[in-house]
JSON list of C-alpha atoms in Angstrom, two decimals:
[
{"chain": "A", "resi": 1, "resn": "MET", "atom": "CA", "xyz": [-16.50, -4.23, -0.08]},
{"chain": "A", "resi": 2, "resn": "ALA", "atom": "CA", "xyz": [-16.31, -1.48, -2.75]},
{"chain": "A", "resi": 3, "resn": "PRO", "atom": "CA", "xyz": [-17.12, -2.55, -6.33]},
{"chain": "A", "resi": 4, "resn": "SER", "atom": "CA", "xyz": [-13.64, -1.50, -7.50]},
{"chain": "A", "resi": 5, "resn": "THR", "atom": "CA", "xyz": [-12.09, -3.73, -4.82]},
{"chain": "A", "resi": 6, "resn": "VAL", "atom": "CA", "xyz": [-14.19, -6.70, -5.93]},
{"chain": "A", "resi": 7, "resn": "GLY", "atom": "CA", "xyz": [-13.16, -6.08, -9.53]},
{"chain": "A", "resi": 8, "resn": "ALA", "atom": "CA", "xyz": [-9.49, -5.85, -8.59]},
{"chain": "A", "resi": 9, "resn": "LEU", "atom": "CA", "xyz": [-9.63, -9.06, -6.56]},
{"chain": "A", "resi": 10, "resn": "ALA", "atom": "CA", "xyz": [-11.21, -10.91, -9.49]},
{"chain": "A", "resi": 11, "resn": "ALA", "atom": "CA", "xyz": [-8.72, -9.59, -12.07]},
{"chain": "A", "resi": 12, "resn": "PRO", "atom": "CA", "xyz": [-5.68, -11.51, -13.30]},
{"chain": "A", "resi": 13, "resn": "ALA", "atom": "CA", "xyz": [-2.72, -11.10, -10.93]},
{"chain": "A", "resi": 14, "resn": "ALA", "atom": "CA", "xyz": [-0.80, -8.33, -12.73]},
{"chain": "A", "resi": 15, "resn": "GLU", "atom": "CA", "xyz": [-3.99, -6.36, -13.37]},
{"chain": "A", "resi": 16, "resn": "GLN", "atom": "CA", "xyz": [-5.01, -6.83, -9.72]},
{"chain": "A", "resi": 17, "resn": "ILE", "atom": "CA", "xyz": [-1.77, -5.17, -8.66]},
{"chain": "A", "resi": 18, "resn": "ARG", "atom": "CA", "xyz": [-2.19, -2.33, -11.17]},
{"chain": "A", "resi": 19, "resn": "LEU", "atom": "CA", "xyz": [-5.73, -1.67, -9.92]},
{"chain": "A", "resi": 20, "resn": "GLN", "atom": "CA", "xyz": [-4.64, -1.95, -6.29]},
{"chain": "A", "resi": 21, "resn": "VAL", "atom": "CA", "xyz": [-1.85, 0.60, -6.76]},
{"chain": "A", "resi": 22, "resn": "ALA", "atom": "CA", "xyz": [-4.11, 2.95, -8.74]},
{"chain": "A", "resi": 23, "resn": "ALA", "atom": "CA", "xyz": [-6.64, 2.90, -5.89]},
{"chain": "A", "resi": 24, "resn": "ALA", "atom": "CA", "xyz": [-3.88, 3.50, -3.34]},
{"chain": "A", "resi": 25, "resn": "ALA", "atom": "CA", "xyz": [-2.59, 6.44, -5.42]},
{"chain": "A", "resi": 26, "resn": "ARG", "atom": "CA", "xyz": [-6.05, 8.05, -5.44]},
{"chain": "A", "resi": 27, "resn": "ILE", "atom": "CA", "xyz": [-6.39, 7.65, -1.68]},
{"chain": "A", "resi": 28, "resn": "LEU", "atom": "CA", "xyz": [-2.83, 8.68, -0.79]},
{"chain": "A", "resi": 29, "resn": "GLY", "atom": "CA", "xyz": [-3.04, 11.73, -3.01]},
{"chain": "A", "resi": 30, "resn": "ARG", "atom": "CA", "xyz": [-5.78, 12.98, -0.71]},
{"chain": "A", "resi": 31, "resn": "VAL", "atom": "CA", "xyz": [-4.75, 11.73, 2.73]},
{"chain": "A", "resi": 32, "resn": "ALA", "atom": "CA", "xyz": [-0.96, 11.28, 2.85]},
{"chain": "A", "resi": 33, "resn": "PRO", "atom": "CA", "xyz": [-0.30, 14.77, 4.29]},
{"chain": "A", "resi": 34, "resn": "LEU", "atom": "CA", "xyz": [-2.92, 14.24, 7.00]},
{"chain": "A", "resi": 35, "resn": "LEU", "atom": "CA", "xyz": [-1.57, 10.80, 7.85]},
{"chain": "A", "resi": 36, "resn": "GLU", "atom": "CA", "xyz": [1.93, 12.27, 8.12]},
{"chain": "A", "resi": 37, "resn": "VAL", "atom": "CA", "xyz": [0.62, 14.64, 10.80]},
{"chain": "A", "resi": 38, "resn": "VAL", "atom": "CA", "xyz": [-1.01, 11.74, 12.66]},
{"chain": "A", "resi": 39, "resn": "ARG", "atom": "CA", "xyz": [2.18, 9.64, 12.40]},
{"chain": "A", "resi": 40, "resn": "SER", "atom": "CA", "xyz": [4.30, 12.50, 13.72]},
{"chain": "A", "resi": 41, "resn": "ALA", "atom": "CA", "xyz": [1.93, 13.23, 16.59]},
{"chain": "A", "resi": 42, "resn": "ALA", "atom": "CA", "xyz": [1.89, 9.54, 17.56]},
{"chain": "A", "resi": 43, "resn": "ALA", "atom": "CA", "xyz": [5.43, 9.92, 18.89]},
{"chain": "A", "resi": 44, "resn": "THR", "atom": "CA", "xyz": [4.22, 12.12, 21.76]},
{"chain": "A", "resi": 45, "resn": "ASP", "atom": "CA", "xyz": [0.52, 11.39, 22.24]},
{"chain": "A", "resi": 46, "resn": "PRO", "atom": "CA", "xyz": [-0.57, 7.92, 23.45]},
{"chain": "A", "resi": 47, "resn": "GLU", "atom": "CA", "xyz": [-4.11, 8.26, 22.09]},
{"chain": "A", "resi": 48, "resn": "ILE", "atom": "CA", "xyz": [-2.87, 9.26, 18.66]},
{"chain": "A", "resi": 49, "resn": "ALA", "atom": "CA", "xyz": [-0.27, 6.48, 18.84]},
{"chain": "A", "resi": 50, "resn": "GLU", "atom": "CA", "xyz": [-3.11, 4.00, 19.32]},
{"chain": "A", "resi": 51, "resn": "LEU", "atom": "CA", "xyz": [-4.97, 5.57, 16.39]},
{"chain": "A", "resi": 52, "resn": "TRP", "atom": "CA", "xyz": [-1.83, 5.19, 14.26]},
{"chain": "A", "resi": 53, "resn": "ARG", "atom": "CA", "xyz": [-1.39, 1.52, 15.25]},
{"chain": "A", "resi": 54, "resn": "THR", "atom": "CA", "xyz": [-5.04, 0.93, 14.38]},
{"chain": "A", "resi": 55, "resn": "ASN", "atom": "CA", "xyz": [-4.52, 2.56, 11.00]},
{"chain": "A", "resi": 56, "resn": "ILE", "atom": "CA", "xyz": [-1.52, 0.32, 10.27]},
{"chain": "A", "resi": 57, "resn": "GLY", "atom": "CA", "xyz": [-3.51, -2.73, 11.34]},
{"chain": "A", "resi": 58, "resn": "GLN", "atom": "CA", "xyz": [-6.40, -1.80, 9.06]},
{"chain": "A", "resi": 59, "resn": "ARG", "atom": "CA", "xyz": [-4.07, -1.20, 6.12]},
{"chain": "A", "resi": 60, "resn": "HIS", "atom": "CA", "xyz": [-2.44, -4.58, 6.76]},
{"chain": "A", "resi": 61, "resn": "ILE", "atom": "CA", "xyz": [-5.84, -6.32, 6.72]},
{"chain": "A", "resi": 62, "resn": "VAL", "atom": "CA", "xyz": [-6.52, -4.78, 3.30]},
{"chain": "A", "resi": 63, "resn": "GLN", "atom": "CA", "xyz": [-3.13, -5.84, 1.97]},
{"chain": "A", "resi": 64, "resn": "LEU", "atom": "CA", "xyz": [-3.61, -9.35, 3.33]},
{"chain": "A", "resi": 65, "resn": "ARG", "atom": "CA", "xyz": [-6.92, -9.64, 1.47]},
{"chain": "A", "resi": 66, "resn": "PHE", "atom": "CA", "xyz": [-5.21, -8.67, -1.79]},
{"chain": "A", "resi": 67, "resn": "ALA", "atom": "CA", "xyz": [-2.28, -11.03, -1.06]},
{"chain": "A", "resi": 68, "resn": "ASP", "atom": "CA", "xyz": [-4.67, -13.89, -0.31]},
{"chain": "A", "resi": 69, "resn": "ALA", "atom": "CA", "xyz": [-6.27, -13.30, -3.71]},
{"chain": "A", "resi": 70, "resn": "LEU", "atom": "CA", "xyz": [-2.87, -13.47, -5.42]},
{"chain": "A", "resi": 71, "resn": "ASP", "atom": "CA", "xyz": [-2.06, -16.64, -3.49]},
{"chain": "A", "resi": 72, "resn": "ALA", "atom": "CA", "xyz": [-5.38, -18.23, -4.48]},
{"chain": "A", "resi": 73, "resn": "LYS", "atom": "CA", "xyz": [-4.49, -17.52, -8.13]},
{"chain": "A", "resi": 74, "resn": "GLY", "atom": "CA", "xyz": [-1.14, -19.29, -7.67]},
{"chain": "A", "resi": 75, "resn": "ALA", "atom": "CA", "xyz": [0.57, -16.05, -8.67]},
{"chain": "A", "resi": 76, "resn": "LEU", "atom": "CA", "xyz": [2.96, -15.40, -5.77]},
{"chain": "A", "resi": 77, "resn": "ARG", "atom": "CA", "xyz": [6.70, -15.82, -6.19]},
{"chain": "A", "resi": 78, "resn": "PRO", "atom": "CA", "xyz": [8.05, -19.13, -4.96]},
{"chain": "A", "resi": 79, "resn": "GLY", "atom": "CA", "xyz": [8.91, -18.80, -1.28]},
{"chain": "A", "resi": 80, "resn": "THR", "atom": "CA", "xyz": [6.56, -15.85, -0.75]},
{"chain": "A", "resi": 81, "resn": "ASP", "atom": "CA", "xyz": [3.39, -16.56, 1.18]},
{"chain": "A", "resi": 82, "resn": "ALA", "atom": "CA", "xyz": [0.40, -14.28, 1.56]},
{"chain": "A", "resi": 83, "resn": "ALA", "atom": "CA", "xyz": [1.61, -12.92, 4.92]},
{"chain": "A", "resi": 84, "resn": "ARG", "atom": "CA", "xyz": [4.98, -11.87, 3.46]},
{"chain": "A", "resi": 85, "resn": "ALA", "atom": "CA", "xyz": [3.30, -10.46, 0.34]},
{"chain": "A", "resi": 86, "resn": "ALA", "atom": "CA", "xyz": [0.97, -8.38, 2.53]},
{"chain": "A", "resi": 87, "resn": "ASP", "atom": "CA", "xyz": [3.95, -7.02, 4.48]},
{"chain": "A", "resi": 88, "resn": "ILE", "atom": "CA", "xyz": [5.73, -6.04, 1.25]},
{"chain": "A", "resi": 89, "resn": "ALA", "atom": "CA", "xyz": [2.61, -4.32, -0.09]},
{"chain": "A", "resi": 90, "resn": "LEU", "atom": "CA", "xyz": [2.09, -2.59, 3.26]},
{"chain": "A", "resi": 91, "resn": "ALA", "atom": "CA", "xyz": [5.57, -1.06, 2.99]},
{"chain": "A", "resi": 92, "resn": "VAL", "atom": "CA", "xyz": [5.42, -0.13, -0.68]},
{"chain": "A", "resi": 93, "resn": "LEU", "atom": "CA", "xyz": [1.93, 1.38, -0.45]},
{"chain": "A", "resi": 94, "resn": "ALA", "atom": "CA", "xyz": [2.46, 3.04, 2.94]},
{"chain": "A", "resi": 95, "resn": "PRO", "atom": "CA", "xyz": [1.57, 6.70, 3.26]},
{"chain": "A", "resi": 96, "resn": "GLU", "atom": "CA", "xyz": [5.06, 7.21, 4.69]},
{"chain": "A", "resi": 97, "resn": "THR", "atom": "CA", "xyz": [6.62, 5.94, 1.45]},
{"chain": "A", "resi": 98, "resn": "TYR", "atom": "CA", "xyz": [4.26, 8.02, -0.67]},
{"chain": "A", "resi": 99, "resn": "HIS", "atom": "CA", "xyz": [4.95, 11.12, 1.44]},
{"chain": "A", "resi": 100, "resn": "LEU", "atom": "CA", "xyz": [8.72, 10.60, 1.24]},
{"chain": "A", "resi": 101, "resn": "LEU", "atom": "CA", "xyz": [8.86, 10.17, -2.51]},
{"chain": "A", "resi": 102, "resn": "VAL", "atom": "CA", "xyz": [6.11, 12.57, -3.62]},
{"chain": "A", "resi": 103, "resn": "HIS", "atom": "CA", "xyz": [6.20, 15.31, -0.99]},
{"chain": "A", "resi": 104, "resn": "GLU", "atom": "CA", "xyz": [9.80, 15.20, 0.23]},
{"chain": "A", "resi": 105, "resn": "ARG", "atom": "CA", "xyz": [11.66, 14.06, -2.91]},
{"chain": "A", "resi": 106, "resn": "GLY", "atom": "CA", "xyz": [9.36, 15.77, -5.40]},
{"chain": "A", "resi": 107, "resn": "TRP", "atom": "CA", "xyz": [8.32, 12.78, -7.49]},
{"chain": "A", "resi": 108, "resn": "PRO", "atom": "CA", "xyz": [5.20, 13.33, -9.60]},
{"chain": "A", "resi": 109, "resn": "ALA", "atom": "CA", "xyz": [2.37, 11.17, -8.26]},
{"chain": "A", "resi": 110, "resn": "ASP", "atom": "CA", "xyz": [2.26, 9.30, -11.58]},
{"chain": "A", "resi": 111, "resn": "ASP", "atom": "CA", "xyz": [5.94, 8.35, -11.14]},
{"chain": "A", "resi": 112, "resn": "TRP", "atom": "CA", "xyz": [5.20, 7.02, -7.66]},
{"chain": "A", "resi": 113, "resn": "GLN", "atom": "CA", "xyz": [2.33, 4.96, -9.05]},
{"chain": "A", "resi": 114, "resn": "GLU", "atom": "CA", "xyz": [4.52, 3.52, -11.80]},
{"chain": "A", "resi": 115, "resn": "TRP", "atom": "CA", "xyz": [7.30, 2.72, -9.31]},
{"chain": "A", "resi": 116, "resn": "ALA", "atom": "CA", "xyz": [4.92, 1.13, -6.79]},
{"chain": "A", "resi": 117, "resn": "THR", "atom": "CA", "xyz": [3.33, -0.98, -9.52]},
{"chain": "A", "resi": 118, "resn": "ASP", "atom": "CA", "xyz": [6.71, -2.14, -10.81]},
{"chain": "A", "resi": 119, "resn": "ALA", "atom": "CA", "xyz": [7.94, -2.84, -7.27]},
{"chain": "A", "resi": 120, "resn": "LEU", "atom": "CA", "xyz": [4.95, -4.99, -6.40]},
{"chain": "A", "resi": 121, "resn": "LEU", "atom": "CA", "xyz": [4.92, -6.82, -9.74]},
{"chain": "A", "resi": 122, "resn": "GLY", "atom": "CA", "xyz": [8.59, -7.66, -9.28]},
{"chain": "A", "resi": 123, "resn": "GLN", "atom": "CA", "xyz": [8.44, -8.52, -5.59]},
{"chain": "A", "resi": 124, "resn": "LEU", "atom": "CA", "xyz": [5.19, -10.45, -5.48]},
{"chain": "A", "resi": 125, "resn": "LEU", "atom": "CA", "xyz": [4.55, -12.25, -8.74]},
{"chain": "A", "resi": 126, "resn": "ALA", "atom": "CA", "xyz": [6.24, -15.40, -9.93]},
{"chain": "A", "resi": 127, "resn": "PRO", "atom": "CA", "xyz": [8.56, -14.74, -12.88]}
]
Protein backbone atom coordinates (compact mmCIF):
# COMPACT_ATOMS: atom_id res chain seq x y z
CA MET A 1 0.00 0.00 0.00
CA ALA A 2 1.37 3.46 -0.92
CA PRO A 3 2.55 5.64 1.99
CA SER A 4 0.01 8.33 1.09
CA THR A 5 -2.78 5.73 1.25
CA VAL A 6 -1.65 4.57 4.69
CA GLY A 7 -1.55 8.18 5.88
CA ALA A 8 -5.03 8.86 4.51
CA LEU A 9 -6.47 5.74 6.14
CA ALA A 10 -5.00 6.77 9.50
CA ALA A 11 -6.23 10.37 9.30
CA PRO A 12 -9.39 11.67 10.98
CA ALA A 13 -12.48 10.99 8.85
CA ALA A 14 -12.87 14.37 7.14
CA GLU A 15 -9.14 14.59 6.43
CA GLN A 16 -9.20 11.02 5.09
CA ILE A 17 -11.82 12.06 2.56
CA ARG A 18 -9.89 15.20 1.59
CA LEU A 19 -6.72 13.16 1.04
CA GLN A 20 -8.62 10.46 -0.83
CA VAL A 21 -10.18 12.98 -3.23
CA ALA A 22 -6.87 14.80 -3.72
CA ALA A 23 -5.22 11.50 -4.70
CA ALA A 24 -8.11 10.69 -7.05
CA ALA A 25 -7.80 14.15 -8.65
CA ARG A 26 -4.09 13.60 -9.33
CA ILE A 27 -4.76 10.21 -10.91
CA LEU A 28 -7.85 11.23 -12.89
CA GLY A 29 -6.11 14.31 -14.23
CA ARG A 30 -3.70 11.96 -15.96
CA VAL A 31 -5.85 8.96 -16.91
CA ALA A 32 -9.48 10.07 -17.30
CA PRO A 33 -9.20 10.65 -21.08
CA LEU A 34 -7.60 7.22 -21.58
CA LEU A 35 -10.21 5.53 -19.41
CA GLU A 36 -12.96 7.23 -21.41
CA VAL A 37 -11.55 5.58 -24.56
CA VAL A 38 -11.49 2.20 -22.82
CA ARG A 39 -15.06 2.66 -21.52
CA SER A 40 -16.30 3.60 -24.98
CA ALA A 41 -14.53 0.70 -26.66
CA ALA A 42 -15.99 -1.73 -24.09
CA ALA A 43 -19.38 -1.35 -25.76
CA THR A 44 -18.17 -3.19 -28.86
CA ASP A 45 -15.16 -5.27 -27.83
CA PRO A 46 -15.64 -8.17 -25.37
CA GLU A 47 -11.98 -8.21 -24.29
CA ILE A 48 -12.00 -4.50 -23.55
CA ALA A 49 -15.36 -4.91 -21.82
CA GLU A 50 -13.74 -7.42 -19.48
CA LEU A 51 -10.84 -5.02 -18.90
CA TRP A 52 -13.35 -2.28 -18.06
CA ARG A 53 -15.24 -4.53 -15.61
CA THR A 54 -11.93 -5.42 -13.98
CA ASN A 55 -11.08 -1.74 -13.67
CA ILE A 56 -14.42 -1.01 -11.97
CA GLY A 57 -13.89 -3.95 -9.62
CA GLN A 58 -10.43 -2.74 -8.67
CA ARG A 59 -11.68 0.80 -8.06
CA HIS A 60 -14.47 -0.61 -5.89
CA ILE A 61 -11.97 -2.57 -3.79
CA VAL A 62 -10.04 0.66 -3.15
CA GLN A 63 -13.21 2.53 -2.20
CA LEU A 64 -14.28 -0.29 0.09
CA ARG A 65 -10.95 -0.11 1.91
CA PHE A 66 -11.44 3.63 2.50
CA ALA A 67 -15.08 3.07 3.54
CA ASP A 68 -14.06 0.33 5.97
CA ALA A 69 -11.63 2.79 7.56
CA LEU A 70 -14.40 5.37 7.96
CA ASP A 71 -16.67 2.70 9.44
CA ALA A 72 -13.97 1.60 11.89
CA LYS A 73 -13.72 5.24 13.05
CA GLY A 74 -17.48 5.32 13.66
CA ALA A 75 -17.69 8.18 11.18
CA LEU A 76 -20.30 6.96 8.68
CA ARG A 77 -23.76 8.50 8.55
CA PRO A 78 -26.41 6.55 10.40
CA GLY A 79 -27.91 3.98 8.05
CA THR A 80 -24.87 3.97 5.76
CA ASP A 81 -22.66 0.91 5.91
CA ALA A 82 -19.24 0.49 4.37
CA ALA A 83 -20.63 -1.23 1.26
CA ARG A 84 -23.00 1.66 0.53
CA ALA A 85 -20.29 4.22 1.30
CA ALA A 86 -17.94 2.48 -1.14
CA ASP A 87 -20.63 2.56 -3.85
CA ILE A 88 -21.18 6.29 -3.30
CA ALA A 89 -17.45 7.00 -3.45
CA LEU A 90 -17.13 4.81 -6.55
CA ALA A 91 -19.72 6.97 -8.32
CA VAL A 92 -18.43 10.35 -7.15
CA LEU A 93 -14.78 9.53 -7.88
CA ALA A 94 -15.46 7.66 -11.13
CA PRO A 95 -13.45 8.67 -14.18
CA GLU A 96 -16.78 9.00 -15.99
CA THR A 97 -17.91 11.68 -13.53
CA TYR A 98 -14.56 13.46 -13.71
CA HIS A 99 -14.61 13.33 -17.52
CA LEU A 100 -18.17 14.65 -17.68
CA LEU A 101 -17.60 17.60 -15.39
CA VAL A 102 -14.02 18.55 -16.29
CA HIS A 103 -13.75 17.62 -19.96
CA GLU A 104 -17.34 17.88 -21.17
CA ARG A 105 -18.73 20.66 -18.93
CA GLY A 106 -15.48 22.59 -18.62
CA TRP A 107 -15.09 22.62 -14.85
CA PRO A 108 -11.58 23.45 -13.63
CA ALA A 109 -10.05 20.36 -12.00
CA ASP A 110 -9.85 22.24 -8.69
CA ASP A 111 -13.62 22.83 -8.81
CA TRP A 112 -14.20 19.11 -9.39
CA GLN A 113 -11.97 18.30 -6.42
CA GLU A 114 -13.85 20.73 -4.19
CA TRP A 115 -17.22 19.36 -5.34
CA ALA A 116 -16.16 15.73 -4.90
CA THR A 117 -14.83 16.46 -1.42
CA ASP A 118 -18.02 18.26 -0.40
CA ALA A 119 -20.18 15.50 -1.90
CA LEU A 120 -18.39 12.75 -0.02
CA LEU A 121 -18.24 14.68 3.26
CA GLY A 122 -21.98 15.30 3.04
CA GLN A 123 -22.96 11.83 1.84
CA LEU A 124 -20.69 9.70 3.99
CA LEU A 125 -20.00 11.36 7.31
CA ALA A 126 -22.35 11.58 10.25
CA PRO A 127 -23.58 15.16 10.82
